[in-house]
Structure formats: structure tokens, C-alpha cells
Amino acid sequence: MQPHKIIIAIDGYASCGKSTMAKSLAQKIGYLYIDSGAMYRAVTLYALEKGFFDGEKLQAERLEEEMESISIEFRLNAATGLPETWLNGRRVEQEIRSMAVSQRVSPVAALGFVRRRLVACQQALGKEKGIVMDGRDIGTVVFPQAELKIFLTASPEVRARRRVEEYRSQGKAVVYEEVLRNVKERDRIDETRAIDPLRRADDAILLDNSELTLEQQDAWLMAQYRRAAGLDPSDSDAD
Ligand code: CDP
């Protein structure tokens, strides 16, 4: 018998490994993985490329006028089996992860017209369930009915170190202090914004993964999934 499909919402602070955790689970259980942060990053990249920023200051009205013409899709990369972000027909998976985008994304994500549009797209993607989505407001706003909600955290220093390693493994030179500053600044904006701020849903399970290996984290999440889907939590090889 097929286990019944559920919605899994993973929220938490910047760079704490939400997407690594979400991707790995989705692949194992055959669910769709959606990185909601990639959508906010794609809108930010669009605004940057259109010249809507003066330094870090955004001309929000110009972005609002063009919001309807922004199309964001996730297409499966057949080689990796992972979804990649496409912006208006162009693959932007690498560009959206740049420091230039990271430094501008939180103010863009604080705009009501941006959130309304992207939350509606995210909800449409979850219509059939069988989805793992990570972000900041997935368990509180996008899918308050999700059967499994995780709220992930780790110290800012651990998170910045992991992000620096990720950049360096891709051959990108970054300064630890700058990454740490960005992580803290995004947390501050995400937590204090008026619309859909980052907060733990009352029914979300808290996980601080500062001291966990990826294997420990994956095993923990698999057990949570099995419990939420009504399967035997200890019997992870059964399906
Ligand atoms: O990967 P990382 O945790 O560093 O960030 P991300 O998930 O790519 O998200 C980038 C930014 O998008 C966050 O700092 C938030 O400002 C915003 N975001 C949001 O507001 N709501 C979401 N559901 C997801 C991301």
C-alpha cells in the first residue's frame, strides 16, 4: 500500500541547512522539493538586472509594475534529479546564490506585493501534497495545515562557516566576516518584517543542528516523516 502523501514544511534561519535537509528527504521519499527562498532570490535577481536598485536601495514601485511579467519555474535537472530555478525561461540556479543577491533579498522579501504573488504560487505547487518546501513562513502562512513542520536553527557562527565552505567548494572567494554579517542581517530583517515574519509555528518541531552530522540529521528527519505519515518511525527501510 502506498503511504498517504503529506505536506512537509521546513522553516528556519538563514543558511542553517534547510535546503540540504529538505532535498535529501524529498529524494528519498519521492516527494517534490521546492526551495521557496529561490523564488525570492529570483525576484531579487530580476530587480538587480533591470537596474531597479540604487546600491542596496530598491525602487519598489518599478518592481511592482513588472511583477506580473516575472515567471519563476522549477525544472528538473535530469542528471542530478534535482529541481533548478528558471527565471523568465532562463536557468538562474547559480546567479541567485551570489552575495549580491543575498545582500538584497530580505528587503525584497519584506514587500507585500512580492509575498502575495509568491505565496499563491507556492500554495498552488502544494495542491497535490507530496511536497517538501523550505523557507521562513511555510508552516505559518503557506501551509498552516502541513502535517509535519520543522523549525531549524543553529548558531550564526556555525551557519556562516557552513555557507563559507559552500562558496569555497564552488571556487568562490568570500570573507567569513561578511557572510556572518549577511546571515545576521537577514535574520534581523526576516524576523522583524511586518508581513509574514520568520517565526516558529506553535506546532513546529524545533531542531538545533549545530552539533549534528548530516547523517544524524537525515535519520532524525526520516523518523519524523514516518511518524507524521502514519508509518512505523523505526522501520526506515520498509518502503
Ligand atoms: O539559503 P538561505 O537560508 O540562506 O536563504 P533562502 O532560503 O535562500 O532565502 C533567502 C531569503 O528569502 C531569506 O533571507 C528571506 O528574506 C526570504 N524568504 C522569505 O522571506 N520567505 C520564504 N518563505 C523564503 C525565503
XYZ file of N, CA and C and ligand atoms in Angstrom:
742
model
N 0.844 -1.197 0.000
C 0.000 0.000 0.000
C 0.884 1.254 0.000
N 0.542 2.225 -0.825
C 1.290 3.480 -0.851
C 1.001 4.278 0.429
N 2.031 4.840 1.083
C 1.737 5.698 2.233
C 1.006 6.951 1.753
N 0.133 7.506 2.586
C -0.588 8.697 2.107
C 0.345 9.901 2.096
N 0.121 10.767 1.099
C 1.023 11.900 0.905
C 0.722 13.022 1.894
N 1.778 13.641 2.370
C 1.609 14.746 3.313
C 2.359 15.972 2.805
N 2.212 17.081 3.540
C 2.990 18.294 3.264
C 4.011 18.448 4.384
N 5.264 18.693 3.992
C 6.332 18.873 4.981
C 6.882 20.296 4.844
N 6.772 21.061 5.912
C 7.208 22.467 5.917
C 8.460 22.587 6.771
N 9.538 23.119 6.179
C 10.786 23.291 6.934
C 11.143 24.781 6.940
N 11.061 25.394 8.099
C 11.385 26.814 8.221
C 12.595 26.989 9.120
N 13.163 28.189 9.044
C 14.267 28.466 9.950
C 15.124 29.612 9.456
N 16.222 29.816 10.195
C 17.106 30.958 9.967
C 17.930 30.788 8.689
N 18.563 31.878 8.264
C 19.378 31.873 7.046
C 20.514 30.864 7.172
N 20.755 30.130 6.097
C 21.917 29.230 5.995
C 22.016 28.188 7.099
N 20.902 27.668 7.581
C 21.068 26.630 8.613
C 20.894 25.237 8.041
N 20.868 25.128 6.730
C 20.855 23.794 6.130
C 19.466 23.275 5.824
N 18.502 24.170 5.751
C 17.123 23.742 5.449
C 17.061 23.034 4.116
N 17.729 23.623 3.105
C 17.554 23.062 1.768
C 18.281 21.721 1.649
N 19.429 21.567 2.302
C 20.143 20.282 2.267
C 19.244 19.193 2.848
N 18.639 19.527 3.984
C 17.780 18.582 4.690
C 16.529 18.254 3.865
N 15.924 19.298 3.306
C 14.678 19.135 2.568
C 14.897 18.341 1.280
N 15.981 18.663 0.570
C 16.311 17.976 -0.691
C 16.539 16.501 -0.454
N 17.328 16.210 0.568
C 17.698 14.830 0.845
C 16.456 14.001 1.194
N 15.567 14.555 2.006
C 14.352 13.816 2.357
C 13.469 13.621 1.121
N 13.292 14.695 0.353
C 12.404 14.623 -0.813
C 12.880 13.541 -1.786
N 14.201 13.472 -1.994
C 14.733 12.454 -2.914
C 14.456 11.051 -2.403
N 14.630 10.876 -1.090
C 14.452 9.528 -0.525
C 13.009 9.061 -0.583
N 12.075 9.977 -0.399
C 10.674 9.543 -0.299
C 9.884 9.839 -1.579
N 10.583 10.367 -2.604
C 9.933 10.612 -3.893
C 8.956 11.775 -3.864
N 9.250 12.778 -3.051
C 8.396 13.969 -2.989
C 9.004 15.081 -3.857
N 8.162 16.060 -4.189
C 8.634 17.262 -4.876
C 9.325 18.149 -3.838
N 10.496 18.684 -4.204
C 11.175 19.622 -3.297
C 11.076 21.035 -3.864
N 10.601 21.956 -3.078
C 10.531 23.350 -3.521
C 11.244 24.252 -2.519
N 12.213 25.023 -3.073
C 13.007 25.968 -2.297
C 12.331 27.335 -2.453
N 11.523 27.720 -1.459
C 10.776 28.982 -1.623
C 11.721 30.176 -1.622
N 12.872 30.042 -0.916
C 13.843 31.141 -0.905
C 14.361 31.430 -2.306
N 14.455 30.378 -3.150
C 14.936 30.570 -4.520
C 14.001 31.509 -5.286
N 12.714 31.485 -4.937
C 11.747 32.342 -5.631
C 11.978 33.813 -5.243
N 12.211 34.046 -3.944
C 12.514 35.430 -3.514
C 13.840 35.888 -4.103
N 14.786 34.945 -4.191
C 16.070 35.286 -4.784
C 15.918 35.598 -6.289
N 15.059 34.860 -6.976
C 14.872 35.096 -8.420
C 14.251 36.474 -8.667
N 13.298 36.865 -7.827
C 12.694 38.204 -7.977
C 13.769 39.278 -7.738
N 14.638 39.010 -6.759
C 15.716 39.962 -6.446
C 16.687 40.074 -7.621
N 17.021 38.929 -8.227
C 17.917 38.940 -9.391
C 17.279 39.731 -10.537
N 15.991 39.537 -10.732
C 15.277 40.266 -11.782
C 15.423 41.783 -11.550
N 15.173 42.206 -10.299
C 15.247 43.636 -9.971
C 16.666 44.176 -10.167
N 17.651 43.357 -9.821
C 19.054 43.773 -9.990
C 19.378 43.956 -11.470
N 18.992 42.967 -12.263
C 19.323 43.006 -13.696
C 18.585 44.116 -14.424
N 17.405 44.463 -13.910
C 16.634 45.543 -14.537
C 17.101 46.924 -14.080
N 18.059 46.948 -13.142
C 18.570 48.232 -12.638
C 17.606 48.923 -11.694
N 16.817 48.142 -10.950
C 15.868 48.738 -10.008
C 16.501 49.063 -8.660
N 17.791 48.745 -8.502
C 18.481 49.061 -7.251
C 19.421 50.249 -7.455
N 19.420 51.175 -6.472
C 20.495 52.173 -6.361
C 21.345 51.670 -5.222
N 22.455 51.014 -5.477
C 23.211 50.367 -4.402
C 22.336 49.274 -3.815
N 22.012 49.416 -2.517
C 21.125 48.412 -1.901
C 19.705 48.929 -1.752
N 19.442 50.135 -2.297
C 18.093 50.724 -2.171
C 17.266 50.357 -3.399
N 16.117 49.744 -3.152
C 15.265 49.275 -4.251
C 14.173 50.283 -4.595
N 13.951 50.459 -5.909
C 12.803 51.261 -6.342
C 11.617 50.290 -6.453
N 10.897 50.168 -5.335
C 9.885 49.105 -5.226
C 8.743 49.301 -6.224
N 8.399 50.560 -6.505
C 7.249 50.778 -7.418
C 7.550 50.258 -8.820
N 8.836 50.328 -9.235
C 9.190 49.817 -10.563
C 9.070 48.290 -10.584
N 9.450 47.672 -9.488
C 9.322 46.208 -9.413
C 7.848 45.818 -9.409
N 7.051 46.562 -8.661
C 5.620 46.231 -8.567
C 4.961 46.292 -9.944
N 5.333 47.306 -10.733
C 4.752 47.441 -12.085
C 5.038 46.209 -12.944
N 6.192 45.564 -12.705
C 6.597 44.451 -13.579
C 6.358 43.075 -12.973
N 5.795 43.076 -11.778
C 5.651 41.817 -11.040
C 4.924 40.738 -11.865
N 3.893 41.166 -12.595
C 3.086 40.202 -13.373
C 3.882 39.559 -14.497
N 4.956 40.241 -14.939
C 5.692 39.658 -16.070
C 6.873 38.802 -15.604
N 6.952 38.574 -14.298
C 8.032 37.710 -13.799
C 7.512 36.279 -13.694
N 8.186 35.367 -14.406
C 7.753 33.974 -14.313
C 8.887 33.128 -13.712
N 8.551 32.412 -12.653
C 9.556 31.568 -11.991
C 9.081 30.115 -12.064
N 9.979 29.267 -12.526
C 9.620 27.837 -12.614
C 10.736 27.000 -11.997
N 10.374 25.786 -11.608
C 11.379 24.814 -11.186
C 11.362 23.699 -12.217
N 12.522 23.482 -12.847
C 12.601 22.391 -13.829
C 13.588 21.353 -13.323
N 13.229 20.114 -13.528
C 14.070 19.024 -13.031
C 15.311 18.865 -13.896
N 16.490 18.857 -13.271
C 17.721 18.557 -13.979
C 17.847 17.029 -14.020
N 17.784 16.464 -15.222
C 17.732 15.002 -15.354
C 18.997 14.357 -14.801
N 20.140 15.063 -14.914
C 21.412 14.480 -14.467
C 21.474 14.390 -12.941
N 21.022 15.431 -12.253
C 21.145 15.427 -10.785
C 19.858 14.964 -10.102
N 18.760 14.977 -10.847
C 17.471 14.617 -10.260
C 16.920 15.714 -9.356
N 17.517 16.907 -9.436
C 17.083 17.995 -8.549
C 16.438 19.123 -9.350
N 15.464 19.796 -8.754
C 14.848 20.914 -9.463
C 15.774 22.126 -9.481
N 15.739 22.860 -10.573
C 16.538 24.085 -10.696
C 15.613 25.257 -10.995
N 16.079 26.435 -10.592
C 15.257 27.635 -10.708
C 15.449 28.283 -12.078
N 14.319 28.590 -12.717
C 14.348 29.280 -14.005
C 13.560 30.578 -13.867
N 14.145 31.647 -14.403
C 13.509 32.967 -14.348
C 13.234 33.408 -15.784
N 11.992 33.607 -16.113
C 11.588 34.001 -17.468
C 12.312 33.184 -18.542
N 12.278 31.849 -18.360
C 12.825 30.965 -19.386
C 14.327 30.792 -19.352
N 14.996 31.326 -18.342
C 16.465 31.229 -18.252
C 16.841 30.547 -16.943
N 17.816 29.621 -17.025
C 18.256 28.920 -15.817
C 19.101 29.875 -14.984
N 18.714 30.076 -13.724
C 19.419 31.063 -12.887
C 19.888 30.464 -11.563
N 19.976 29.147 -11.514
C 20.296 28.447 -10.259
C 21.581 28.984 -9.611
N 22.600 29.299 -10.412
C 23.866 29.804 -9.842
C 23.740 31.283 -9.449
N 23.231 32.095 -10.371
C 23.181 33.548 -10.162
C 22.420 33.941 -8.907
N 21.347 33.210 -8.600
C 20.532 33.613 -7.445
C 21.228 33.364 -6.107
N 22.335 32.602 -6.123
C 23.051 32.299 -4.862
C 24.198 33.272 -4.611
N 24.392 34.278 -5.468
C 25.528 35.192 -5.316
C 25.365 36.068 -4.076
N 26.478 36.640 -3.605
C 26.414 37.556 -2.466
C 25.588 38.796 -2.821
N 25.673 39.242 -4.082
C 24.915 40.437 -4.494
C 23.423 40.209 -4.267
N 22.949 39.013 -4.567
C 21.530 38.697 -4.348
C 21.268 38.513 -2.843
N 22.150 37.785 -2.150
C 21.954 37.559 -0.703
C 21.842 38.889 0.053
N 22.610 39.880 -0.394
C 22.597 41.162 0.311
C 21.335 41.978 0.062
N 20.570 41.614 -0.956
C 19.388 42.417 -1.295
C 18.060 41.679 -1.128
N 18.132 40.375 -0.884
C 16.894 39.586 -0.935
C 15.927 39.878 0.222
N 16.434 40.106 1.422
C 15.491 40.252 2.540
C 14.588 41.479 2.413
N 15.107 42.642 1.999
C 14.185 43.763 1.765
C 13.153 43.465 0.666
N 13.543 42.740 -0.358
C 12.586 42.381 -1.424
C 11.499 41.460 -0.855
N 11.950 40.507 -0.005
C 11.005 39.545 0.579
C 10.093 40.173 1.633
N 10.378 41.398 2.018
C 9.520 42.076 3.003
C 8.354 42.803 2.322
N 8.353 42.857 0.981
C 7.314 43.619 0.259
C 6.031 42.793 0.114
N 4.908 43.386 0.472
C 3.628 42.684 0.445
C 3.270 42.168 -0.937
N 3.508 42.965 -1.979
C 3.095 42.517 -3.329
C 3.951 41.347 -3.809
N 5.195 41.300 -3.361
C 6.058 40.166 -3.716
C 5.564 38.911 -2.985
N 5.315 39.047 -1.691
C 4.894 37.887 -0.891
C 3.553 37.331 -1.374
N 2.607 38.203 -1.645
C 1.274 37.723 -2.081
C 1.410 36.853 -3.321
N 2.180 37.335 -4.266
C 2.345 36.616 -5.526
C 3.043 35.270 -5.309
N 4.142 35.284 -4.561
C 4.918 34.051 -4.407
C 4.215 33.044 -3.509
N 3.549 33.513 -2.467
C 2.816 32.585 -1.590
C 1.721 31.880 -2.399
N 1.045 32.604 -3.285
C -0.007 31.980 -4.110
C 0.602 30.892 -5.006
N 1.776 31.164 -5.586
C 2.445 30.149 -6.433
C 2.816 28.936 -5.585
N 3.324 29.183 -4.387
C 3.767 28.072 -3.520
C 2.574 27.198 -3.120
N 1.465 27.848 -2.811
C 0.271 27.075 -2.417
C -0.220 26.229 -3.585
N -0.135 26.783 -4.809
C -0.570 26.016 -5.986
C 0.315 24.781 -6.169
N 1.627 24.943 -5.913
C 2.549 23.809 -6.066
C 2.263 22.685 -5.060
N 1.631 23.029 -3.936
C 1.373 22.032 -2.890
C -0.009 21.414 -2.944
N -0.768 21.764 -3.969
C -2.160 21.287 -4.081
C -2.307 19.782 -3.966
N -1.361 19.065 -4.618
C -1.453 17.596 -4.636
C -0.759 16.945 -3.443
N -0.258 17.728 -2.528
C 0.568 17.240 -1.393
C 1.815 16.528 -1.933
N 2.450 15.663 -1.113
C 3.674 15.013 -1.587
C 4.767 16.033 -1.861
N 4.905 17.011 -0.975
C 5.839 18.107 -1.213
C 6.625 18.422 0.060
N 7.908 18.753 -0.129
C 8.734 19.277 0.959
C 9.096 20.693 0.538
N 8.731 21.689 1.337
C 9.060 23.075 0.991
C 9.810 23.709 2.145
N 10.874 24.447 1.826
C 11.597 25.135 2.898
C 11.535 26.643 2.700
N 11.642 27.362 3.824
C 11.558 28.816 3.768
C 11.511 29.444 5.144
N 10.698 30.485 5.258
C 10.594 31.233 6.518
C 9.180 31.201 7.078
N 8.195 31.044 6.190
C 6.786 31.173 6.606
C 5.959 30.006 6.073
N 6.618 28.887 5.805
C 5.901 27.772 5.163
C 4.902 27.158 6.150
N 5.353 26.936 7.390
C 4.451 26.346 8.383
C 3.456 27.328 8.980
N 3.723 28.611 8.843
C 2.818 29.607 9.441
C 1.823 30.179 8.433
N 2.264 30.413 7.188
C 1.427 31.135 6.221
C 1.094 30.300 4.983
N 2.107 29.678 4.392
C 1.884 28.985 3.110
C 1.059 27.717 3.341
N 1.516 26.872 4.272
C 0.792 25.624 4.580
C 0.570 25.489 6.085
N -0.326 26.301 6.649
C -0.558 26.152 8.102
C -1.132 24.786 8.447
N -1.665 24.082 7.414
C -2.259 22.752 7.639
C -1.248 21.624 7.447
N 0.040 21.955 7.205
C 1.049 20.907 6.933
C 1.062 19.871 8.046
N 1.180 18.609 7.647
C 1.170 17.508 8.625
C 2.467 17.441 9.412
N 3.571 17.937 8.805
C 4.853 17.927 9.515
C 5.522 19.289 9.354
N 5.843 19.912 10.474
C 6.512 21.217 10.451
C 7.788 21.135 11.282
N 8.881 21.567 10.661
C 10.165 21.570 11.354
C 10.649 23.015 11.411
N 11.196 23.407 12.540
C 11.832 24.726 12.640
C 13.294 24.496 12.992
N 14.146 24.884 12.031
C 15.562 24.546 12.131
C 16.375 25.758 12.558
N 17.339 25.524 13.428
C 18.219 26.619 13.814
C 19.619 26.092 14.105
N 20.568 27.016 14.148
C 21.960 26.721 14.518
C 22.570 28.086 14.833
N 23.688 28.109 15.513
C 24.251 29.416 15.884
C 24.671 30.175 14.612
N 24.648 31.527 14.642
C 25.036 32.288 13.448
C 26.442 31.952 12.976
N 27.351 31.687 13.919
C 28.745 31.397 13.543
C 28.832 30.060 12.792
N 28.116 29.061 13.272
C 28.101 27.764 12.586
C 27.504 27.932 11.196
N 26.435 28.683 11.109
C 25.761 28.868 9.814
C 26.667 29.597 8.827
N 27.342 30.651 9.299
C 28.227 31.420 8.404
C 29.385 30.530 7.940
N 29.912 29.714 8.859
C 31.027 28.834 8.484
C 30.595 27.853 7.391
N 29.399 27.296 7.551
C 28.906 26.336 6.542
C 28.724 27.032 5.192
N 28.204 28.254 5.210
C 27.967 28.964 3.950
C 29.291 29.300 3.265
N 30.312 29.676 4.074
C 31.632 29.979 3.517
C 32.195 28.723 2.847
N 32.064 27.587 3.510
C 32.568 26.326 2.929
C 31.867 26.021 1.612
N 30.551 26.282 1.581
C 29.781 26.027 0.361
C 30.297 26.908 -0.786
N 30.494 28.206 -0.497
C 31.008 29.123 -1.525
C 32.387 28.664 -1.991
N 33.254 28.329 -1.016
C 34.636 27.961 -1.377
C 34.670 26.670 -2.181
N 33.776 25.736 -1.873
C 33.768 24.481 -2.636
C 33.349 24.735 -4.081
N 32.703 25.883 -4.308
C 32.327 26.233 -5.689
C 33.381 27.159 -6.314
N 34.506 27.322 -5.605
C 35.592 28.155 -6.125
C 35.346 29.645 -5.972
N 34.390 30.029 -5.102
C 34.095 31.453 -4.926
C 34.796 31.971 -3.668
N 35.502 33.109 -3.834
C 36.209 33.685 -2.695
C 35.238 34.537 -1.879
N 35.111 34.238 -0.604
C 34.258 35.057 0.263
C 34.953 35.268 1.602
N 34.568 36.338 2.269
C 35.167 36.663 3.562
C 34.180 36.228 4.648
N 34.668 35.439 5.605
C 33.805 34.908 6.674
C 33.016 36.021 7.364
N 33.690 37.120 7.730
C 33.008 38.193 8.474
C 31.852 38.777 7.661
N 32.044 38.861 6.347
C 30.996 39.431 5.501
C 29.785 38.498 5.437
N 30.066 37.199 5.344
C 28.990 36.201 5.302
C 28.242 36.209 6.639
N 28.992 36.273 7.745
C 28.377 36.296 9.080
C 27.479 37.519 9.229
N 27.967 38.662 8.775
C 27.174 39.903 8.851
C 25.874 39.747 8.053
N 25.992 39.139 6.856
C 24.818 38.962 5.996
C 23.794 38.015 6.630
N 24.279 36.933 7.220
C 23.394 35.952 7.865
C 22.613 36.650 8.999
N 23.316 37.412 9.817
C 22.677 38.090 10.963
C 21.703 39.167 10.500
N 22.098 39.891 9.457
C 21.253 40.983 8.965
C 19.970 40.418 8.342
N 20.094 39.303 7.590
C 18.886 38.700 7.011
C 17.965 38.179 8.099
N 18.546 37.560 9.129
C 17.724 37.087 10.250
C 16.951 38.262 10.859
N 17.667 39.374 11.055
C 17.028 40.534 11.700
C 15.855 41.033 10.846
N 16.078 41.195 9.555
C 15.008 41.708 8.681
C 13.868 40.683 8.602
N 14.221 39.388 8.462
C 13.197 38.343 8.318
C 12.323 38.231 9.572
N 12.932 38.426 10.738
C 12.178 38.276 11.993
C 11.344 39.503 12.333
N 11.766 40.656 11.864
C 11.090 41.890 12.299
C 10.167 42.485 11.233
N 10.117 41.890 10.033
C 9.277 42.486 8.993
C 7.800 42.388 9.406
N 6.979 43.315 8.870
C 5.571 43.382 9.277
C 4.761 42.216 8.699
N 5.092 41.815 7.458
C 4.285 40.785 6.794
C 4.978 39.427 6.878
N 4.248 38.423 7.349
C 4.731 37.040 7.411
C 6.162 36.920 7.949
N 6.447 37.440 9.121
C 7.825 37.347 9.626
C 8.235 35.908 9.915
N 9.547 35.710 10.001
C 10.067 34.397 10.378
C 9.712 34.138 11.836
N 8.939 33.098 12.065
C 8.698 32.674 13.449
C 8.325 31.198 13.443
N 8.553 30.575 14.576
C 8.248 29.154 14.673
C 6.750 28.979 14.854
N 6.126 28.138 14.041
C 4.702 27.823 14.230
C 4.556 27.091 15.564
N 3.438 27.270 16.225
C 3.255 26.651 17.547
C 3.422 25.138 17.489
N 3.024 24.540 16.351
C 3.095 23.083 16.245
C 4.324 22.593 15.477
N 5.329 23.468 15.316
C 6.553 23.029 14.617
C 7.524 22.381 15.604
N 8.241 21.365 15.138
C 9.243 20.694 15.974
C 10.561 21.445 15.810
N 11.161 21.824 16.925
C 12.407 22.596 16.881
C 13.611 21.660 16.783
N 14.517 21.979 15.861
C 15.775 21.213 15.788
C 16.945 22.187 15.684
N 17.843 22.136 16.661
C 19.102 22.884 16.567
C 20.134 21.896 16.035
N 20.610 22.137 14.810
C 21.507 21.144 14.193
C 22.978 21.560 14.273
N 23.310 22.495 15.168
C 24.710 22.967 15.281
C 25.684 21.807 15.455
N 25.284 20.796 16.230
C 26.219 19.718 16.578
C 25.915 18.420 15.830
N 24.998 18.440 14.863
C 24.608 17.184 14.202
C 25.353 16.977 12.895
N 25.687 15.715 12.596
C 26.214 15.399 11.264
C 25.020 15.302 10.312
N 25.318 15.341 9.003
C 24.237 15.235 8.019
C 23.491 13.909 8.174
N 24.236 12.845 8.460
C 23.613 11.522 8.600
C 22.650 11.512 9.792
N 23.077 12.101 10.907
C 22.213 12.136 12.103
C 20.953 12.946 11.812
N 21.164 14.073 11.120
C 20.038 14.949 10.799
C 19.043 14.245 9.870
N 19.571 13.550 8.863
C 18.704 12.847 7.905
C 17.898 11.746 8.598
N 18.576 11.030 9.499
C 17.893 9.931 10.202
C 16.778 10.499 11.094
N 17.066 11.595 11.748
C 16.072 12.246 12.618
C 14.853 12.675 11.787
N 15.135 13.295 10.625
C 14.033 13.802 9.796
C 13.201 12.657 9.222
N 13.883 11.577 8.827
C 13.158 10.422 8.283
C 12.197 9.856 9.334
N 12.653 9.800 10.558
C 11.786 9.284 11.629
C 10.585 10.221 11.836
N 10.815 11.519 11.741
C 9.706 12.477 11.894
C 8.691 12.310 10.756
N 9.225 12.129 9.537
C 8.345 11.942 8.379
C 7.490 10.692 8.561
N 8.136 9.597 8.948
C 7.408 8.322 9.057
C 6.298 8.422 10.105
N 6.604 9.110 11.187
C 5.591 9.272 12.229
C 4.423 10.113 11.686
N 4.762 11.231 11.018
C 3.709 12.138 10.530
C 2.868 11.494 9.432
N 3.506 10.591 8.637
C 2.770 9.936 7.542
C 2.052 8.674 8.010
N 2.144 8.383 9.292
C 1.441 7.215 9.833
C 2.162 5.909 9.567
N 3.503 5.976 9.332
C 4.292 4.755 9.111
C 5.052 4.442 10.404
N 5.623 3.256 10.478
C 6.383 2.894 11.678
C 7.687 3.718 11.690
N 7.886 4.609 12.673
C 9.047 5.510 12.661
C 10.383 4.790 12.691
N 10.435 3.583 13.243
C 11.739 2.921 13.392
C 12.096 2.085 12.166
N 11.116 1.895 11.276
C 11.279 0.930 10.191
C 11.586 1.658 8.890
N 12.769 2.310 8.813
C 13.004 3.225 7.699
C 13.285 2.546 6.367
N 13.510 1.219 6.347
C 13.773 0.553 5.066
C 12.534 -0.106 4.478
N 11.400 0.097 5.154
C 10.212 -0.685 4.794
C 9.553 -0.279 3.476
N 9.765 0.953 2.969
C 9.036 1.302 1.744
C 9.946 1.524 0.559
O 19.509 29.592 1.928
P 19.239 30.640 2.949
O 18.623 30.065 4.189
O 20.409 31.487 3.253
O 18.170 31.634 2.347
P 16.986 31.309 1.360
O 16.131 30.205 1.913
O 17.539 31.161 0.001
O 16.099 32.643 1.439
C 16.604 33.889 1.011
C 15.772 34.999 1.620
O 14.426 34.933 1.093
C 15.605 34.965 3.136
O 16.634 35.636 3.844
C 14.259 35.667 3.324
O 14.427 37.056 3.358
C 13.487 35.325 2.073
N 12.488 34.259 2.237
C 11.253 34.583 2.757
O 11.030 35.722 3.123
N 10.267 33.658 2.839
C 10.486 32.402 2.448
N 9.495 31.522 2.539
C 11.748 32.021 1.955
C 12.762 32.972 1.868
